[in-house]
């Protein structure tokens, strides 16, 4: 537990520094680092490290797209996506005797999913003058609900949610995570509105919080299924006590796109 707390504090400090420097190259660099580390964990888990051309294309994709998006070059980012996919299938054609099509599709899927989801932080950052607040809310929607679910499940959990996938998750914890997510996001929005004098669409914020909490659990359970089928406990050990990057960002991969989609439908903040 001590190791888990220490690594968690270190991670939180790094996250705060990145958010403080959101208007510099540090922000997209942090997204690139997260994406590359997460991709490596997926590539290794899928036993695809021998697909060298595809892996290089995937890392190049993860290194370029966040920067192009951050600096408003989304069109170029789309072109990079197509080129990356072409490189992966070119390797399949050239080395079809040693590479299976399942490996190519696996690499393409995780590359686009991981990089595309984390890149949503750059897209959220560009939403008016509230971008940084949106990034914080989107990230908190994943981690707060997870924390709320953990403590609620620990003290009140009786009914298993998905015992075959994640034995420790309970229905009570799931509901507690949703409540915690709503309360924290509403409190953040209230404080933010008092500081910046913006109008908050609280009903839409609550709907968004509930949706993000639910899809966050879906992301967590999806990662658990993948790890179970791959025969592994954690994706990595870069964060002692927590596991790998994907062990901390599995739910984030789902909440970021969900939050961005809800924001596109209707803004949470307005003048």
Coordinates of C-alpha atoms in Angstrom, one line a residue:
X1 CA 0.0 0.0 0.0
X2 CA 2.9 2.4 0.9
X3 CA 4.5 1.8 -2.6
X4 CA 1.1 2.3 -4.3
X5 CA 0.6 5.7 -2.4
X6 CA 4.1 7.0 -3.2
X7 CA 3.9 6.2 -6.9
X8 CA 0.4 7.6 -7.0
X9 CA 1.6 10.9 -5.5
X10 CA 4.5 11.1 -7.9
X11 CA 2.1 10.5 -10.8
X12 CA -0.3 13.2 -9.5
X13 CA 2.6 15.7 -9.2
X14 CA 3.7 15.0 -12.8
X15 CA 0.1 15.4 -14.0
X16 CA -0.3 18.7 -12.2
X17 CA 2.9 20.0 -13.8
X18 CA 1.8 19.0 -17.3
X19 CA -1.6 20.7 -16.7
X20 CA 0.1 23.9 -15.5
X21 CA 2.2 23.9 -18.7
X22 CA -0.8 23.1 -20.9
X23 CA 0.0 26.0 -23.3
X24 CA 3.5 24.8 -24.0
X25 CA 5.0 21.8 -25.9
X26 CA 5.1 19.9 -22.6
X27 CA 1.4 19.0 -22.9
X28 CA 1.5 17.2 -26.3
X29 CA 4.8 15.7 -25.3
X30 CA 3.2 14.1 -22.3
X31 CA 0.4 12.8 -24.5
X32 CA 3.0 11.3 -26.8
X33 CA 4.8 9.7 -23.9
X34 CA 1.6 8.1 -22.6
X35 CA 0.5 6.9 -26.0
X36 CA 3.9 5.3 -26.8
X37 CA 4.2 3.6 -23.4
X38 CA 0.6 2.3 -23.6
X39 CA 1.2 1.0 -27.2
X40 CA 4.3 -0.8 -26.2
X41 CA 2.4 -2.5 -23.4
X42 CA -0.3 -3.6 -25.9
X43 CA 2.2 -4.7 -28.5
X44 CA 4.1 -6.8 -26.0
X45 CA 0.9 -8.2 -24.5
X46 CA -0.2 -9.3 -28.0
X47 CA 3.2 -10.9 -28.7
X48 CA 3.6 -8.7 -31.8
X49 CA 7.1 -7.3 -31.1
X50 CA 8.4 -9.2 -34.2
X51 CA 6.2 -7.0 -36.5
X52 CA 8.9 -4.4 -36.6
X53 CA 7.7 -2.2 -39.5
X54 CA 4.2 -2.1 -38.0
X55 CA 5.5 -1.2 -34.5
X56 CA 7.7 1.5 -35.9
X57 CA 4.8 2.9 -37.9
X58 CA 2.6 2.8 -34.7
X59 CA 5.2 4.6 -32.6
X60 CA 5.7 7.2 -35.3
X61 CA 1.9 7.7 -35.5
X62 CA 1.7 8.1 -31.7
X63 CA 4.6 10.6 -31.8
X64 CA 3.2 12.8 -34.6
X65 CA -0.6 12.9 -34.3
X66 CA -0.7 14.6 -30.8
X67 CA 1.6 17.4 -32.0
X68 CA -0.3 18.0 -35.3
X69 CA -3.6 18.0 -33.4
X70 CA -2.2 20.3 -30.6
X71 CA -1.0 22.8 -33.2
X72 CA -4.2 22.8 -35.2
X73 CA -3.1 20.5 -38.1
X74 CA -5.8 17.8 -37.8
X75 CA -5.9 17.3 -41.6
X76 CA -2.2 16.3 -41.5
X77 CA -3.0 14.0 -38.5
X78 CA -5.6 12.2 -40.6
X79 CA -3.1 11.7 -43.4
X80 CA -0.6 10.3 -41.0
X81 CA -3.3 7.8 -39.9
X82 CA -3.7 6.5 -43.4
X83 CA 0.0 6.2 -44.0
X84 CA 0.5 4.3 -40.8
X85 CA -2.2 1.8 -41.7
X86 CA -0.7 1.4 -45.2
X87 CA 2.7 0.7 -43.6
X88 CA 1.2 -2.0 -41.4
X89 CA -0.5 -3.8 -44.3
X90 CA 2.6 -3.4 -46.5
X91 CA 4.5 -5.4 -43.9
X92 CA 1.8 -8.0 -44.0
X93 CA 2.2 -8.3 -47.8
X94 CA 6.0 -8.4 -47.7
X95 CA 6.3 -10.8 -44.7
X96 CA 3.1 -12.8 -45.1
X97 CA 4.9 -16.0 -44.3
X98 CA 5.9 -14.9 -40.8
X99 CA 3.1 -12.4 -39.9
X100 CA -0.5 -13.3 -39.6
X101 CA -3.3 -11.0 -40.6
X102 CA -4.7 -11.2 -37.1
X103 CA -1.6 -9.6 -35.8
X104 CA -1.8 -6.7 -38.3
X105 CA -5.4 -6.0 -37.5
X106 CA -4.6 -6.2 -33.7
X107 CA -1.7 -3.7 -34.2
X108 CA -3.9 -1.4 -36.3
X109 CA -6.8 -1.5 -33.8
X110 CA -4.8 -0.8 -30.6
X111 CA -2.7 1.9 -32.4
X112 CA -5.7 3.9 -33.5
X113 CA -7.7 3.3 -30.3
X114 CA -5.0 4.2 -27.8
X115 CA -3.5 7.2 -29.7
X116 CA -6.9 8.5 -30.8
X117 CA -8.4 8.3 -27.4
X118 CA -5.5 10.0 -25.6
X119 CA -5.3 12.6 -28.4
X120 CA -8.8 13.7 -27.3
X121 CA -7.0 15.7 -24.6
X122 CA -5.6 17.9 -27.3
X123 CA -9.0 18.3 -28.9
X124 CA -10.6 19.2 -25.6
X125 CA -7.9 21.7 -24.9
X126 CA -8.9 23.6 -28.1
X127 CA -12.5 24.0 -27.1
X128 CA -12.8 27.7 -26.4
X129 CA -11.4 29.2 -23.2
X130 CA -12.6 26.3 -21.2
X131 CA -10.3 23.7 -22.7
X132 CA -8.1 23.0 -19.6
X133 CA -11.2 22.7 -17.4
X134 CA -12.6 20.1 -19.8
X135 CA -9.4 18.1 -19.8
X136 CA -9.4 18.0 -16.0
X137 CA -13.1 17.0 -15.9
X138 CA -12.6 14.3 -18.5
X139 CA -9.7 12.8 -16.6
X140 CA -11.4 13.1 -13.2
X141 CA -14.5 11.4 -14.6
X142 CA -12.5 8.2 -15.0
X143 CA -10.3 8.3 -11.8
X144 CA -12.9 9.7 -9.4
X145 CA -15.5 7.2 -10.3
X146 CA -12.9 4.4 -9.9
X147 CA -11.9 5.7 -6.5
X148 CA -15.5 6.1 -5.4
X149 CA -16.3 2.6 -6.6
X150 CA -13.3 1.2 -4.6
X151 CA -14.3 2.7 -1.3
X152 CA -18.0 2.2 -1.7
X153 CA -17.4 -1.4 -2.7
X154 CA -15.0 -2.0 0.2
X155 CA -17.4 -0.9 2.9
X156 CA -20.9 -1.6 1.4
X157 CA -20.3 -4.1 -1.5
X158 CA -22.3 -7.3 -1.3
X159 CA -23.5 -8.0 -4.9
X160 CA -20.9 -8.9 -7.5
X161 CA -21.0 -7.0 -10.7
X162 CA -18.9 -9.2 -13.0
X163 CA -17.4 -12.0 -10.8
X164 CA -15.8 -13.9 -13.7
X165 CA -14.1 -10.8 -15.1
X166 CA -13.3 -8.7 -12.0
X167 CA -14.2 -10.5 -8.7
X168 CA -13.7 -7.4 -6.6
X169 CA -16.2 -5.2 -8.4
X170 CA -19.7 -4.9 -6.9
X171 CA -23.0 -3.3 -7.9
X172 CA -22.8 -1.1 -4.8
X173 CA -19.3 0.1 -5.8
X174 CA -20.5 0.7 -9.4
X175 CA -23.3 2.9 -8.1
X176 CA -21.0 4.6 -5.6
X177 CA -18.6 5.4 -8.4
X178 CA -21.3 7.1 -10.3
X179 CA -22.4 9.2 -7.3
X180 CA -18.8 10.2 -6.5
X181 CA -18.2 11.2 -10.1
X182 CA -21.3 13.4 -10.2
X183 CA -20.6 15.1 -6.9
X184 CA -16.9 15.9 -7.7
X185 CA -17.7 17.1 -11.2
X186 CA -20.5 19.3 -9.9
X187 CA -18.3 20.7 -7.2
X188 CA -15.5 21.4 -9.6
X189 CA -17.9 23.2 -12.0
X190 CA -19.3 25.2 -9.2
X191 CA -15.9 26.4 -8.0
X192 CA -14.8 27.0 -11.6
X193 CA -17.9 29.1 -12.3
X194 CA -17.3 31.2 -9.2
X195 CA -13.7 31.9 -10.2
X196 CA -14.3 32.6 -13.9
X197 CA -17.9 33.7 -13.9
X198 CA -19.1 31.2 -16.5
X199 CA -22.5 29.6 -16.8
X200 CA -22.6 25.9 -16.1
X201 CA -25.3 23.7 -17.6
X202 CA -25.5 21.5 -14.5
X203 CA -28.1 19.0 -15.9
X204 CA -25.9 18.3 -18.9
X205 CA -22.9 18.0 -16.7
X206 CA -24.7 15.4 -14.5
X207 CA -25.7 13.4 -17.6
X208 CA -22.1 13.6 -18.9
X209 CA -20.7 12.5 -15.5
X210 CA -23.0 9.5 -15.3
X211 CA -22.2 8.5 -18.9
X212 CA -18.5 8.8 -18.3
X213 CA -18.6 6.8 -15.1
X214 CA -20.5 4.0 -16.9
X215 CA -18.2 3.9 -19.9
X216 CA -15.2 4.1 -17.6
X217 CA -16.3 0.8 -15.9
X218 CA -16.7 -0.6 -19.4
X219 CA -13.1 0.3 -20.3
X220 CA -11.8 -1.2 -17.0
X221 CA -13.7 -4.4 -17.6
X222 CA -12.6 -4.6 -21.2
X223 CA -9.0 -4.3 -20.2
X224 CA -9.6 -7.0 -17.5
X225 CA -11.0 -9.4 -20.1
X226 CA -8.0 -8.8 -22.4
X227 CA -5.5 -9.4 -19.6
X228 CA -7.4 -12.5 -18.5
X229 CA -7.4 -13.9 -22.1
X230 CA -3.7 -13.0 -22.5
X231 CA -2.8 -14.7 -19.3
X232 CA -1.4 -11.6 -17.5
X233 CA -2.1 -9.8 -14.3
X234 CA -0.9 -6.3 -15.3
X235 CA 0.1 -4.6 -18.5
X236 CA 3.4 -3.5 -17.0
X237 CA 5.2 -2.3 -13.9
X238 CA 6.3 1.2 -14.7
X239 CA 4.1 2.5 -11.8
X240 CA 4.9 0.3 -8.7
X241 CA 1.8 -0.7 -7.0
X242 CA -0.4 0.3 -9.9
X243 CA 1.0 -1.7 -12.8
X244 CA 1.6 -0.3 -16.3
X245 CA 0.3 2.8 -18.1
X246 CA -2.7 0.9 -19.4
X247 CA -3.6 -0.3 -15.9
X248 CA -4.2 3.3 -15.0
X249 CA -5.6 4.6 -18.2
X250 CA -7.8 1.7 -19.3
X251 CA -11.0 3.6 -18.2
X252 CA -9.6 6.9 -19.6
X253 CA -9.5 5.4 -23.1
X254 CA -13.3 5.3 -23.0
X255 CA -14.1 8.4 -20.9
X256 CA -12.2 10.9 -23.0
X257 CA -14.1 10.1 -26.3
X258 CA -17.4 10.0 -24.4
X259 CA -16.7 13.4 -22.7
X260 CA -15.6 14.9 -26.0
X261 CA -18.7 13.6 -27.8
X262 CA -21.0 15.1 -25.1
X263 CA -19.2 18.4 -25.3
X264 CA -19.7 18.5 -29.0
X265 CA -23.4 17.8 -28.6
X266 CA -23.8 20.6 -26.0
X267 CA -21.3 22.7 -24.2
X268 CA -21.1 22.3 -20.4
X269 CA -19.8 25.8 -19.9
X270 CA -20.9 29.0 -21.7
X271 CA -20.8 32.8 -21.2

